[in-house]
PDB file of C-alpha atoms in Angstrom:
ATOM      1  CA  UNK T   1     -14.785  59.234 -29.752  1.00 61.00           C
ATOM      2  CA  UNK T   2     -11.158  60.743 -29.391  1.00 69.00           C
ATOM      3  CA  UNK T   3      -8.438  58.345 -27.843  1.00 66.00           C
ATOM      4  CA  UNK T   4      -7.474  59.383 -24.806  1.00 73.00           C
ATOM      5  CA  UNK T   5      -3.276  59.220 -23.894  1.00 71.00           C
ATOM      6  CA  UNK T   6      -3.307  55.332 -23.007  1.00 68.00           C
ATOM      7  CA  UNK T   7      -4.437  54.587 -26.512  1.00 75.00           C
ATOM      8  CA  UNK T   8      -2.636  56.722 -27.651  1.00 73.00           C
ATOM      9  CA  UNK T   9       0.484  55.125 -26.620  1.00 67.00           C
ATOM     10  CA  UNK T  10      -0.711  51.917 -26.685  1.00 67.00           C
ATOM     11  CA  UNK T  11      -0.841  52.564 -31.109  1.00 73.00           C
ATOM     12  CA  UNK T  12       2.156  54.084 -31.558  1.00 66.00           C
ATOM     13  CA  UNK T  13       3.736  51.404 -29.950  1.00 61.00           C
ATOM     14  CA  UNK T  14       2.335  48.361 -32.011  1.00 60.00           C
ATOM     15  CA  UNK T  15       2.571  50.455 -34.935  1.00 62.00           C
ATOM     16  CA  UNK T  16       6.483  50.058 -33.856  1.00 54.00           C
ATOM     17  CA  UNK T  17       6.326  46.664 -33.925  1.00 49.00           C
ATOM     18  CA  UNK T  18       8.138  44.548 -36.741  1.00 49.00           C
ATOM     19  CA  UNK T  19       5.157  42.834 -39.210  1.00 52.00           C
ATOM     20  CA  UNK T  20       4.245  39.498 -37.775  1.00 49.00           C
ATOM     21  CA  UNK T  21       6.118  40.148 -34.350  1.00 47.00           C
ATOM     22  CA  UNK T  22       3.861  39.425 -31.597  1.00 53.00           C
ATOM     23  CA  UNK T  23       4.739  40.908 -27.802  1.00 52.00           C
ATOM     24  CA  UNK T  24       5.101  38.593 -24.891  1.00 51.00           C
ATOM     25  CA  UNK T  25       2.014  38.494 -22.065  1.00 53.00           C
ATOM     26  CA  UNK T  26       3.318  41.019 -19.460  1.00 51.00           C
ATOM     27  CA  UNK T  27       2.612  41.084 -15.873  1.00 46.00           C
ATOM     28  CA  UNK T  28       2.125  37.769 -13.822  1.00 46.00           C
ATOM     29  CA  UNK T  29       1.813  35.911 -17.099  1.00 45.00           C
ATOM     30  CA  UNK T  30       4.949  36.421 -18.113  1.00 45.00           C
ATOM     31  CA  UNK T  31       6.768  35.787 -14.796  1.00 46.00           C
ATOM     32  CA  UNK T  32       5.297  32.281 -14.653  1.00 47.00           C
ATOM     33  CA  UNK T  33       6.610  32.149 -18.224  1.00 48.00           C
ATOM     34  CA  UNK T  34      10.133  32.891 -17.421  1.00 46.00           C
ATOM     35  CA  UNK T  35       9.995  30.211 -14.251  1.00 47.00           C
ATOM     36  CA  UNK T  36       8.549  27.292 -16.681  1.00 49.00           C
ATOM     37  CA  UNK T  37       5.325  27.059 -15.846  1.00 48.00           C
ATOM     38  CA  UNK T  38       3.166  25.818 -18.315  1.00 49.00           C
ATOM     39  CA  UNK T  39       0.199  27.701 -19.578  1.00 47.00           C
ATOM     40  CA  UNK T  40      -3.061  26.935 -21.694  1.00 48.00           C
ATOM     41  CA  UNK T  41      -2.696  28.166 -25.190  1.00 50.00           C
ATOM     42  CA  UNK T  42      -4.902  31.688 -24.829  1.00 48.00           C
ATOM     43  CA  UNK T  43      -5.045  31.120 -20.773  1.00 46.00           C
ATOM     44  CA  UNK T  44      -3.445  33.641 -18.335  1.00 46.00           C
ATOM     45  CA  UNK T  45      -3.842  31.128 -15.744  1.00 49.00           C
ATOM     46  CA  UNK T  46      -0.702  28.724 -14.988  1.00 51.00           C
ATOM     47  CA  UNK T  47      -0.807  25.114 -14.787  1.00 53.00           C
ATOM     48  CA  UNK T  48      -0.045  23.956 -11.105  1.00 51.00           C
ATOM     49  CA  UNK T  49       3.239  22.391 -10.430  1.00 49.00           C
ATOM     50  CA  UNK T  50       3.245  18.828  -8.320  1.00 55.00           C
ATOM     51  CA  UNK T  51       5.286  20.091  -5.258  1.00 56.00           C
ATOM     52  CA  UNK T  52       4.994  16.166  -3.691  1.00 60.00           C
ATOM     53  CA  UNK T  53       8.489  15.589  -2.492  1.00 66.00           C
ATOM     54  CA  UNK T  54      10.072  18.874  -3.515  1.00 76.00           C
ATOM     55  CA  UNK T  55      11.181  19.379   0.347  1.00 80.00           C
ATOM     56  CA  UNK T  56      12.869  15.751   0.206  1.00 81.00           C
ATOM     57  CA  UNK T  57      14.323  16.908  -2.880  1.00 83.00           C
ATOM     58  CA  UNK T  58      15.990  20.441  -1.590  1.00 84.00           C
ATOM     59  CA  UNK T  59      17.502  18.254   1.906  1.00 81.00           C
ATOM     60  CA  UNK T  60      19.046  15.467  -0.592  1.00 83.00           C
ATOM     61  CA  UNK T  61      20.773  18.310  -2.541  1.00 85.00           C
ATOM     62  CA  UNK T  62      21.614  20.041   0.824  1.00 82.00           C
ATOM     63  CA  UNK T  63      22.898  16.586   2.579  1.00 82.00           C
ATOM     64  CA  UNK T  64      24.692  15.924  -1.241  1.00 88.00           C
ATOM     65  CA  UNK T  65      23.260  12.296  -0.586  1.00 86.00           C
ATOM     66  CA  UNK T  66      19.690  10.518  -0.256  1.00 89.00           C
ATOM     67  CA  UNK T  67      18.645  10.352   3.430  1.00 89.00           C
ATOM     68  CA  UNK T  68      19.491   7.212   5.094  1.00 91.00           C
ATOM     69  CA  UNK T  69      16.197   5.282   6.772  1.00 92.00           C
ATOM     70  CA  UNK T  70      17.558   3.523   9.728  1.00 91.00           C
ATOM     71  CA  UNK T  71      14.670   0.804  11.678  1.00 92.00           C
ATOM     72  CA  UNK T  72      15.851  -0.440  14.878  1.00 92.00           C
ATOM     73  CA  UNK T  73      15.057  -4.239  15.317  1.00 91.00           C
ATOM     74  CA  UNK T  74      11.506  -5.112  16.123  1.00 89.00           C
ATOM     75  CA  UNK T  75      10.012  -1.819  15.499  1.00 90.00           C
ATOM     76  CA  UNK T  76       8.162  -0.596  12.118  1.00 89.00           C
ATOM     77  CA  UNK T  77       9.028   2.825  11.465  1.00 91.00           C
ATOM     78  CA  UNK T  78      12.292   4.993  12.210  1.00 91.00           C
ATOM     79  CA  UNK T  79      13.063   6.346  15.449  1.00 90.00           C
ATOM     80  CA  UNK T  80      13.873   9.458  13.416  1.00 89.00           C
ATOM     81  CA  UNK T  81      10.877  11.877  13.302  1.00 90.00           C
ATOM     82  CA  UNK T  82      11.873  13.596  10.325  1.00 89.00           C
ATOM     83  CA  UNK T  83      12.817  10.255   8.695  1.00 90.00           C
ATOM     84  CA  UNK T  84       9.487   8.594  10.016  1.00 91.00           C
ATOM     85  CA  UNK T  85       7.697  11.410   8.324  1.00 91.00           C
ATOM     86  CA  UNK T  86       9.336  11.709   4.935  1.00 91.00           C
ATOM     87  CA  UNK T  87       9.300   7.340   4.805  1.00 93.00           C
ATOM     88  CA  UNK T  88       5.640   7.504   5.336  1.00 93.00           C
ATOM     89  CA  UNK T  89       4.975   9.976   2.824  1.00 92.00           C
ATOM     90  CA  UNK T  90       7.622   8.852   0.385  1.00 93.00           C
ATOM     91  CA  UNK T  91       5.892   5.511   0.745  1.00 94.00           C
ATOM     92  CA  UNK T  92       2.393   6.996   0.058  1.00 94.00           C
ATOM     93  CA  UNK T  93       3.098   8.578  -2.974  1.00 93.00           C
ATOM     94  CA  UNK T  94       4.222   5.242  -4.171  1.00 95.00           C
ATOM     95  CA  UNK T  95       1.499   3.530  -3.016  1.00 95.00           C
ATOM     96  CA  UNK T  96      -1.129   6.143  -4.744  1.00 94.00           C
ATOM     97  CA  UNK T  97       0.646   6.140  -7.950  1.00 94.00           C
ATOM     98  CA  UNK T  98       2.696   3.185  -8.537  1.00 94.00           C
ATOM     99  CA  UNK T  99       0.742  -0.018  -7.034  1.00 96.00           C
ATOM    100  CA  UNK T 100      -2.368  -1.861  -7.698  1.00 96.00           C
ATOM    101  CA  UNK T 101      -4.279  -2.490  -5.239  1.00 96.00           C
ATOM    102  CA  UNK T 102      -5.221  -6.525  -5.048  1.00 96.00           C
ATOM    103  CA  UNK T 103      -7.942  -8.026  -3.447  1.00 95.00           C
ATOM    104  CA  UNK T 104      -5.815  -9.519  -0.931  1.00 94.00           C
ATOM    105  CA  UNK T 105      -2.691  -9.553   0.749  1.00 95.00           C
ATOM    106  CA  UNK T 106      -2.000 -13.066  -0.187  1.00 94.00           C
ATOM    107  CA  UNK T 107      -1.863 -11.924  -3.347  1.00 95.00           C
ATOM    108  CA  UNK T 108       1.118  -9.642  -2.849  1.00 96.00           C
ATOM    109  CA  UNK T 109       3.212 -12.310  -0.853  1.00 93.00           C
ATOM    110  CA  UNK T 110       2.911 -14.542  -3.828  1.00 94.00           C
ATOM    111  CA  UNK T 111       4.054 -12.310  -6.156  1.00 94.00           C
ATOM    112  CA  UNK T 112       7.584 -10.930  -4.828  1.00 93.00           C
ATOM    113  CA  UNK T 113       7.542  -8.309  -8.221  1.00 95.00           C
ATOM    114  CA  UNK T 114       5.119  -6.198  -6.106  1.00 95.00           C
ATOM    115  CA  UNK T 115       6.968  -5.685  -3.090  1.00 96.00           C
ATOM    116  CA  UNK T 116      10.706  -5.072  -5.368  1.00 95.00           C
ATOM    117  CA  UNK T 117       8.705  -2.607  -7.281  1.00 95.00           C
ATOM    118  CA  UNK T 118       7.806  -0.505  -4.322  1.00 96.00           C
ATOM    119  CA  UNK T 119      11.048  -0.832  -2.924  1.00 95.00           C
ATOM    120  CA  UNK T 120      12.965  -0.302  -5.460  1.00 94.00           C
ATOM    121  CA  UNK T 121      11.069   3.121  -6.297  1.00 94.00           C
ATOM    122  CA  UNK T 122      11.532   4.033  -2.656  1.00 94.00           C
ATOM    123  CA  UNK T 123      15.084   3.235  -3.134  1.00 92.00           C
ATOM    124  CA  UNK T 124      15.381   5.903  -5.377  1.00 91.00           C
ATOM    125  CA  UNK T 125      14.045   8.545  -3.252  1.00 90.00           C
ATOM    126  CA  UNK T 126      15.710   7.509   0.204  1.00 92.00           C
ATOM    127  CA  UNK T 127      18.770   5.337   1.346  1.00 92.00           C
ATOM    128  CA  UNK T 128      16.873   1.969   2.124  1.00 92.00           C
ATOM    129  CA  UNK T 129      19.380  -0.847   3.488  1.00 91.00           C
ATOM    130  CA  UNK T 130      17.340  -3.283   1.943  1.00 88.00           C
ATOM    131  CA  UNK T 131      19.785  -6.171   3.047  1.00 91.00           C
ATOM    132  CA  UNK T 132      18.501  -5.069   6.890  1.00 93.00           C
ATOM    133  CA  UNK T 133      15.968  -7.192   8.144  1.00 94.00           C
ATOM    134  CA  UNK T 134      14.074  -4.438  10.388  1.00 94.00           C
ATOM    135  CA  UNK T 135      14.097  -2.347   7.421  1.00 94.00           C
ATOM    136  CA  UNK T 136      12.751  -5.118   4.745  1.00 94.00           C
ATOM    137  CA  UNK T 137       9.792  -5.194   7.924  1.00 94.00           C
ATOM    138  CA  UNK T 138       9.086  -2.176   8.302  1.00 94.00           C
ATOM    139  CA  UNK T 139       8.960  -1.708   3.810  1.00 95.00           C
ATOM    140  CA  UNK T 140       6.505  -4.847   4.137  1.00 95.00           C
ATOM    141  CA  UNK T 141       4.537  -3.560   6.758  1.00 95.00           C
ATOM    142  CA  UNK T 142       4.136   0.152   5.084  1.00 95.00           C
ATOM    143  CA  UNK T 143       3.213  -1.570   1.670  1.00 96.00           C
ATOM    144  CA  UNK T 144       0.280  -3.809   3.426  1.00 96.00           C
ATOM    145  CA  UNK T 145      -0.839  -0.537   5.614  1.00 95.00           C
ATOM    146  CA  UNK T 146      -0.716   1.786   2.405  1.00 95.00           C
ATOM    147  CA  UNK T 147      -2.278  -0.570   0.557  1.00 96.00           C
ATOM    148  CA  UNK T 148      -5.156  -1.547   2.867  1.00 95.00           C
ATOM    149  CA  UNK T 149      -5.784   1.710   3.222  1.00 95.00           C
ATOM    150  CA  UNK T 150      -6.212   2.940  -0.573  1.00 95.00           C
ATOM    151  CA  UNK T 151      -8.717   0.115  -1.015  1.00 96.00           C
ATOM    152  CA  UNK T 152     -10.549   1.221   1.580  1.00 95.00           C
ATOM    153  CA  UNK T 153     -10.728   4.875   0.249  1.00 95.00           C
ATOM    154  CA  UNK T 154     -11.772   3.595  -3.423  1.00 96.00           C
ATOM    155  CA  UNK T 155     -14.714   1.438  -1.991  1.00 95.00           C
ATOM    156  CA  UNK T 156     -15.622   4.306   0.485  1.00 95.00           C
ATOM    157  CA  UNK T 157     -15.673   6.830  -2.567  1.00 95.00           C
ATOM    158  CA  UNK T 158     -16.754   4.744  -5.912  1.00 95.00           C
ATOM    159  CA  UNK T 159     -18.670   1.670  -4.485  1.00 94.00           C
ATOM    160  CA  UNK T 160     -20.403   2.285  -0.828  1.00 93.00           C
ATOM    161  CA  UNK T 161     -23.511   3.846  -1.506  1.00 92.00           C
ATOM    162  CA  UNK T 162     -23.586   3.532  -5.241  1.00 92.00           C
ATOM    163  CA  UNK T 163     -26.351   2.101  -7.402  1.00 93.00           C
ATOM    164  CA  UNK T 164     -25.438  -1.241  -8.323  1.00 90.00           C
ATOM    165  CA  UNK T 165     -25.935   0.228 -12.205  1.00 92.00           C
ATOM    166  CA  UNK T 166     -23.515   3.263 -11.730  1.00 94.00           C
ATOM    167  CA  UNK T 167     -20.617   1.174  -9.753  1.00 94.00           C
ATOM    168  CA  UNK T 168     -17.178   2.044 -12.122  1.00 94.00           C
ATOM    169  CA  UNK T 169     -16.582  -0.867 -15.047  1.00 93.00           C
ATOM    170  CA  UNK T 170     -12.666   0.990 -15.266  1.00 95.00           C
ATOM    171  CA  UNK T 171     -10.375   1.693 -13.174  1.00 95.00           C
ATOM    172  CA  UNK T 172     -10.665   5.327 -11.646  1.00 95.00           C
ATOM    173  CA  UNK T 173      -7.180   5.094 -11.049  1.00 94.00           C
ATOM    174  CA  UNK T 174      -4.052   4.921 -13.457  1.00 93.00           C
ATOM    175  CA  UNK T 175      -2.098   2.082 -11.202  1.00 94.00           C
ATOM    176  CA  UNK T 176      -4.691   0.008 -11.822  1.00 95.00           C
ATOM    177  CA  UNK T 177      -5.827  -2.081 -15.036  1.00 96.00           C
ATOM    178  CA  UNK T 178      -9.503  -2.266 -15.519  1.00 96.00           C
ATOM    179  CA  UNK T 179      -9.213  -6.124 -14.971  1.00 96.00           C
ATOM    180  CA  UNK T 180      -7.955  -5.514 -11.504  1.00 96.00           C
ATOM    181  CA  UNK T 181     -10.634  -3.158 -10.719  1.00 96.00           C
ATOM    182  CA  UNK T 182     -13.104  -5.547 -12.070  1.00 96.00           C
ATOM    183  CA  UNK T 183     -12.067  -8.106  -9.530  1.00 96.00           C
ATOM    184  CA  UNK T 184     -11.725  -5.985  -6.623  1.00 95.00           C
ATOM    185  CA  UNK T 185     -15.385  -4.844  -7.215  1.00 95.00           C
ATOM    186  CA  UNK T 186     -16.190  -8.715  -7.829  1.00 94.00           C
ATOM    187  CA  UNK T 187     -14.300  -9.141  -4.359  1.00 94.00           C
ATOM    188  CA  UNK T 188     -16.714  -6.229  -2.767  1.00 94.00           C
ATOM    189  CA  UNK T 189     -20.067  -7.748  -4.260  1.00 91.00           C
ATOM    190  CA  UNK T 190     -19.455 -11.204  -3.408  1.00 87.00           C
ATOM    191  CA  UNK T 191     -21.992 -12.366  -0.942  1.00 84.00           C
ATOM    192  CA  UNK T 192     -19.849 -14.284   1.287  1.00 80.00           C
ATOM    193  CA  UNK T 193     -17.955 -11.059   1.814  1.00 73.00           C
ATOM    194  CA  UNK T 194     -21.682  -9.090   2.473  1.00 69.00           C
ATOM    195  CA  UNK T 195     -22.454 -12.237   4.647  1.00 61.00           C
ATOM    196  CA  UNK T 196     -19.343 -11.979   7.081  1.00 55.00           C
ATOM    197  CA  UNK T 197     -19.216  -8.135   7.318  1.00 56.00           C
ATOM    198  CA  UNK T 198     -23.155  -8.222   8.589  1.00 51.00           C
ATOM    199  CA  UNK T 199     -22.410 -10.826  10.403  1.00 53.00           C
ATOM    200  CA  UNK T 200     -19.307  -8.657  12.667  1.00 52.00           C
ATOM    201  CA  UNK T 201     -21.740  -5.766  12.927  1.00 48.00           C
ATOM    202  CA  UNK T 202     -23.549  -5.826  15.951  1.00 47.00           C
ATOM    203  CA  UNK T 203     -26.973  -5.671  16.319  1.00 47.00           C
ATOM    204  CA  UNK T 204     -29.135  -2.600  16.961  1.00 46.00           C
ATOM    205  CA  UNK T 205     -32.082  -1.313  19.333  1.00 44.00           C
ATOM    206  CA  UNK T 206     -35.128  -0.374  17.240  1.00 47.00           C
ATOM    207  CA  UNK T 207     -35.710   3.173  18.318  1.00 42.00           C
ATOM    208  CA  UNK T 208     -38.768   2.687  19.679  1.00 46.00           C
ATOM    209  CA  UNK T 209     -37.619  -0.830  21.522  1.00 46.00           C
ATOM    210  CA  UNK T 210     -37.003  -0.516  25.676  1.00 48.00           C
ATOM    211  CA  UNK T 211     -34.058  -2.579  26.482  1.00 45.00           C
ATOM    212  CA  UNK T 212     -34.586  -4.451  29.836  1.00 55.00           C
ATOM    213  CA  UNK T 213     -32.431  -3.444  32.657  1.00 56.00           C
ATOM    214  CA  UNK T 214     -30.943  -6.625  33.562  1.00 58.00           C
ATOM    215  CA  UNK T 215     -30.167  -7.067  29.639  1.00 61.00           C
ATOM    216  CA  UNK T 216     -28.667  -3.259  29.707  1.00 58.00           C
ATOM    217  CA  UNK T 217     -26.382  -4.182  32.578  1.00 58.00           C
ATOM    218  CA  UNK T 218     -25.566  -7.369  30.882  1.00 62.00           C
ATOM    219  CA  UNK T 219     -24.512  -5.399  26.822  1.00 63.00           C
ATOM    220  CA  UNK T 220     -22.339  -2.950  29.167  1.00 62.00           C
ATOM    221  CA  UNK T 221     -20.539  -5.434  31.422  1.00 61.00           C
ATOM    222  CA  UNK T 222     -20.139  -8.127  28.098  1.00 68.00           C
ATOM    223  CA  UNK T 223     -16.616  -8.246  26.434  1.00 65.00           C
ATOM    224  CA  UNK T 224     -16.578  -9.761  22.583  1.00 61.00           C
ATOM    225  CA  UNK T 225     -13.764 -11.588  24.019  1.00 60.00           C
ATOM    226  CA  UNK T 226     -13.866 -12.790  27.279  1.00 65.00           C
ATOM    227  CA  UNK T 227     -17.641 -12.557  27.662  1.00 68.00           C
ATOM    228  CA  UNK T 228     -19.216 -11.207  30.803  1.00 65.00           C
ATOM    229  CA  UNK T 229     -17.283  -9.921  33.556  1.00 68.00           C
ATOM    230  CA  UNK T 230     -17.429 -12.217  36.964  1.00 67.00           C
ATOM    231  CA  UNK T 231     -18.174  -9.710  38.875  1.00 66.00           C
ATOM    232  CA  UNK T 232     -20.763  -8.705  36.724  1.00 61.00           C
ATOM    233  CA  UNK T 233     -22.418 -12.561  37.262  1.00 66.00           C
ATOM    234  CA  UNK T 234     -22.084 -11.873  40.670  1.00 64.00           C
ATOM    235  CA  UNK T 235     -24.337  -8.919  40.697  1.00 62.00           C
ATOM    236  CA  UNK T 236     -26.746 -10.451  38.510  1.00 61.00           C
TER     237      UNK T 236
END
Protein backbone atom coordinates (compact mmCIF):
# COMPACT_ATOMS: atom_id res chain seq x y z
CA UNK A 1 0.00 0.00 0.00
CA UNK A 2 1.35 3.66 -0.61
CA UNK A 3 2.96 5.45 2.52
CA UNK A 4 1.06 8.00 3.57
CA UNK A 5 3.08 11.63 4.69
CA UNK A 6 4.06 10.33 8.33
CA UNK A 7 6.05 7.55 6.75
CA UNK A 8 7.04 9.38 4.56
CA UNK A 9 8.91 11.60 6.79
CA UNK A 10 9.54 9.25 9.20
CA UNK A 11 12.18 7.45 6.07
CA UNK A 12 13.70 10.25 4.91
CA UNK A 13 14.68 11.05 8.18
CA UNK A 14 16.46 7.72 9.26
CA UNK A 15 17.72 7.50 5.89
CA UNK A 16 19.55 10.88 7.27
CA UNK A 17 20.89 9.26 9.94
CA UNK A 18 24.78 8.51 10.18
CA UNK A 19 25.33 4.33 9.79
CA UNK A 20 25.17 2.82 13.21
CA UNK A 21 23.73 6.10 14.90
CA UNK A 22 20.79 5.25 16.85
CA UNK A 23 18.15 8.27 17.97
CA UNK A 24 17.35 8.85 21.58
CA UNK A 25 13.60 7.65 22.98
CA UNK A 26 11.59 10.93 22.62
CA UNK A 27 8.71 12.01 24.59
CA UNK A 28 8.39 11.11 28.40
CA UNK A 29 11.18 8.60 27.94
CA UNK A 30 13.57 10.82 27.28
CA UNK A 31 12.70 13.46 29.93
CA UNK A 32 13.14 10.86 32.67
CA UNK A 33 16.42 10.23 30.82
CA UNK A 34 17.72 13.67 31.08
CA UNK A 35 16.59 13.83 35.07
CA UNK A 36 18.55 10.35 35.84
CA UNK A 37 16.11 8.09 36.16
CA UNK A 38 16.97 4.76 35.48
CA UNK A 39 15.24 2.69 32.91
CA UNK A 40 14.99 -1.14 31.93
CA UNK A 41 17.07 -1.89 28.93
CA UNK A 42 14.03 -1.94 26.08
CA UNK A 43 11.44 -0.48 28.89
CA UNK A 44 9.73 2.95 28.47
CA UNK A 45 8.77 2.71 31.96
CA UNK A 46 11.16 4.47 34.68
CA UNK A 47 12.45 2.92 37.68
CA UNK A 48 10.90 4.66 40.85
CA UNK A 49 13.09 6.86 42.86
CA UNK A 50 13.13 6.27 46.96
CA UNK A 51 11.79 9.79 47.96
CA UNK A 52 12.17 8.56 52.00
CA UNK A 53 13.73 11.59 53.54
CA UNK A 54 14.04 13.79 50.48
CA UNK A 55 11.90 16.60 52.45
CA UNK A 56 14.52 16.30 55.47
CA UNK A 57 17.02 16.56 52.89
CA UNK A 58 15.71 19.96 50.99
CA UNK A 59 15.17 21.77 54.96
CA UNK A 60 18.95 20.66 55.90
CA UNK A 61 20.16 22.37 52.66
CA UNK A 62 17.68 25.28 53.33
CA UNK A 63 18.70 25.58 57.27
CA UNK A 64 22.65 24.99 55.76
CA UNK A 65 22.83 22.60 58.90
CA UNK A 66 21.15 19.18 60.14
CA UNK A 67 18.09 19.94 62.32
CA UNK A 68 18.77 19.99 65.91
CA UNK A 69 16.41 17.32 68.08
CA UNK A 70 15.97 18.95 71.37
CA UNK A 71 14.00 16.38 74.39
CA UNK A 72 13.07 18.20 77.39
CA UNK A 73 13.85 16.14 80.61
CA UNK A 74 11.49 13.34 81.40
CA UNK A 75 9.65 13.31 78.23
CA UNK A 76 10.30 10.88 75.07
CA UNK A 77 9.87 12.74 72.03
CA UNK A 78 10.47 16.56 71.08
CA UNK A 79 8.19 19.20 71.97
CA UNK A 80 8.78 20.27 68.37
CA UNK A 81 6.04 18.91 66.04
CA UNK A 82 7.95 19.11 63.02
CA UNK A 83 11.00 17.68 64.85
CA UNK A 84 8.76 14.94 66.60
CA UNK A 85 7.65 14.00 63.15
CA UNK A 86 10.82 13.90 61.10
CA UNK A 87 12.68 11.93 64.53
CA UNK A 88 10.02 9.36 64.31
CA UNK A 89 10.29 8.79 60.78
CA UNK A 90 14.02 9.29 60.55
CA UNK A 91 14.09 6.65 63.25
CA UNK A 92 11.81 4.24 61.28
CA UNK A 93 13.64 4.12 58.31
CA UNK A 94 16.51 3.03 60.41
CA UNK A 95 14.77 0.67 62.16
CA UNK A 96 13.25 -1.03 58.77
CA UNK A 97 16.51 -1.07 57.09
CA UNK A 98 19.37 -1.00 59.34
CA UNK A 99 18.48 -3.25 62.58
CA UNK A 100 17.78 -6.77 63.33
CA UNK A 101 15.21 -7.45 65.07
CA UNK A 102 16.16 -9.84 68.32
CA UNK A 103 14.03 -11.90 70.17
CA UNK A 104 14.25 -9.76 73.07
CA UNK A 105 15.03 -6.57 74.42
CA UNK A 106 17.53 -7.97 76.77
CA UNK A 107 19.28 -8.78 74.02
CA UNK A 108 19.83 -5.23 72.80
CA UNK A 109 20.86 -3.85 76.34
CA UNK A 110 23.60 -6.38 76.36
CA UNK A 111 24.96 -5.56 73.32
CA UNK A 112 25.65 -1.60 73.37
CA UNK A 113 26.85 -2.02 69.28
CA UNK A 114 23.07 -2.07 68.56
CA UNK A 115 21.95 0.95 70.11
CA UNK A 116 25.52 3.13 68.69
CA UNK A 117 24.58 1.77 65.37
CA UNK A 118 21.16 3.29 65.32
CA UNK A 119 22.34 6.32 66.76
CA UNK A 120 25.00 6.92 65.05
CA UNK A 121 23.00 6.53 61.61
CA UNK A 122 20.45 8.92 63.06
CA UNK A 123 23.27 11.14 63.80
CA UNK A 124 23.88 11.52 60.38
CA UNK A 125 20.54 12.57 59.36
CA UNK A 126 19.64 14.97 62.39
CA UNK A 127 21.63 16.94 65.14
CA UNK A 128 21.33 14.35 68.09
CA UNK A 129 23.10 15.71 71.43
CA UNK A 130 23.90 12.37 72.26
CA UNK A 131 25.83 13.53 75.49
CA UNK A 132 22.00 14.72 76.71
CA UNK A 133 20.47 12.37 78.88
CA UNK A 134 16.66 13.08 77.78
CA UNK A 135 17.83 12.67 74.36
CA UNK A 136 19.95 9.23 74.88
CA UNK A 137 16.02 8.30 76.48
CA UNK A 138 14.10 9.21 74.20
CA UNK A 139 16.86 7.31 71.18
CA UNK A 140 16.43 4.18 73.63
CA UNK A 141 12.93 4.36 73.91
CA UNK A 142 12.29 4.90 69.91
CA UNK A 143 14.74 1.91 69.19
CA UNK A 144 12.68 -0.57 71.70
CA UNK A 145 9.17 0.94 70.23
CA UNK A 146 10.46 0.61 66.50
CA UNK A 147 11.72 -2.46 67.14
CA UNK A 148 8.80 -4.11 68.97
CA UNK A 149 6.84 -3.03 66.49
CA UNK A 150 8.64 -4.53 63.23
CA UNK A 151 8.57 -7.91 64.97
CA UNK A 152 5.24 -7.71 65.41
CA UNK A 153 4.53 -6.87 61.67
CA UNK A 154 6.90 -9.88 60.44
CA UNK A 155 5.02 -12.48 62.69
CA UNK A 156 1.61 -10.85 61.74
CA UNK A 157 2.61 -11.16 57.92
CA UNK A 158 5.06 -14.40 57.52
CA UNK A 159 4.19 -16.59 60.61
CA UNK A 160 0.41 -16.05 62.08
CA UNK A 161 -1.68 -18.12 60.09
CA UNK A 162 0.93 -19.98 58.14
CA UNK A 163 1.29 -23.73 57.73
CA UNK A 164 3.84 -24.87 59.97
CA UNK A 165 5.56 -26.36 56.46
CA UNK A 166 5.47 -22.94 54.57
CA UNK A 167 6.77 -20.69 57.72
CA UNK A 168 10.11 -18.67 56.00
CA UNK A 169 13.65 -20.77 56.69
CA UNK A 170 15.43 -17.00 55.49
CA UNK A 171 15.13 -13.96 56.40
CA UNK A 172 12.43 -11.94 54.35
CA UNK A 173 14.25 -9.04 55.26
CA UNK A 174 17.86 -7.74 54.33
CA UNK A 175 18.70 -6.43 58.14
CA UNK A 176 18.38 -9.63 59.16
CA UNK A 177 20.72 -12.86 58.84
CA UNK A 178 18.88 -16.04 58.30
CA UNK A 179 20.27 -17.23 61.75
CA UNK A 180 18.44 -14.43 63.43
CA UNK A 181 15.30 -15.16 61.71
CA UNK A 182 15.69 -18.73 62.57
CA UNK A 183 15.66 -17.89 66.23
CA UNK A 184 13.03 -15.41 66.26
CA UNK A 185 10.72 -18.05 64.60
CA UNK A 186 12.24 -20.62 67.26
CA UNK A 187 11.22 -17.78 69.84
CA UNK A 188 7.47 -17.70 68.18
CA UNK A 189 7.06 -21.65 68.16
CA UNK A 190 8.27 -22.28 71.50
CA UNK A 191 5.53 -23.67 73.60
CA UNK A 192 6.12 -21.82 76.68
CA UNK A 193 5.60 -18.71 74.61
CA UNK A 194 2.07 -20.49 73.01
CA UNK A 195 1.42 -21.48 76.72
CA UNK A 196 1.57 -17.85 78.28
CA UNK A 197 -0.10 -15.98 75.35
CA UNK A 198 -3.33 -18.54 75.73
CA UNK A 199 -3.03 -18.27 78.97
CA UNK A 200 -3.55 -13.89 78.89
CA UNK A 201 -6.40 -14.43 76.46
CA UNK A 202 -9.53 -14.53 78.08
CA UNK A 203 -11.94 -16.98 77.80
CA UNK A 204 -14.96 -17.06 75.48
CA UNK A 205 -18.89 -17.76 75.51
CA UNK A 206 -19.72 -20.67 73.20
CA UNK A 207 -22.27 -19.12 70.92
CA UNK A 208 -24.86 -21.12 71.78
CA UNK A 209 -23.95 -20.91 75.81
CA UNK A 210 -26.52 -18.44 78.06
CA UNK A 211 -24.41 -16.66 80.51
CA UNK A 212 -26.23 -16.38 83.92
CA UNK A 213 -27.24 -13.00 84.99
CA UNK A 214 -25.63 -12.80 88.24
CA UNK A 215 -22.32 -14.14 86.38
CA UNK A 216 -23.02 -11.29 83.52
CA UNK A 217 -23.18 -8.61 86.19
CA UNK A 218 -20.23 -10.10 87.85
CA UNK A 219 -17.65 -10.24 84.00
CA UNK A 220 -18.91 -6.44 83.64
CA UNK A 221 -18.31 -5.09 87.16
CA UNK A 222 -14.71 -7.42 87.41
CA UNK A 223 -11.39 -5.45 86.92
CA UNK A 224 -8.14 -7.80 85.88
CA UNK A 225 -6.64 -5.74 88.49
CA UNK A 226 -8.41 -4.88 91.36
CA UNK A 227 -11.07 -7.57 90.99
CA UNK A 228 -14.71 -6.82 91.57
CA UNK A 229 -15.92 -3.52 92.36
CA UNK A 230 -17.37 -3.10 96.19
CA UNK A 231 -20.15 -1.75 95.21
CA UNK A 232 -20.69 -4.31 92.86
CA UNK A 233 -20.48 -7.03 96.10
CA UNK A 234 -22.87 -4.95 97.58
CA UNK A 235 -25.48 -5.43 94.98
CA UNK A 236 -24.84 -8.95 94.67
Amino acid sequence: PPKNDYERRRDAQVAAYPPGFTPSPRGRASKRKKTGDKMAPGSMTSKRVRAEGSELTKMTKAMGRRMPIAVAEGKRRPHEPVQAAKFASEAGVIIRDKVPVLTHWKHYKRDEQYYKNFVGKLSGRLAINQEDKATEEACTDMLRSGVRQLRYRLKKKYFIGVPADQIRTTSPVPSMTDQQWRALVANWTDPKNMKERTNNVEPSLDANEELDAVEAFKACHTSSKHGLTEPAREAI
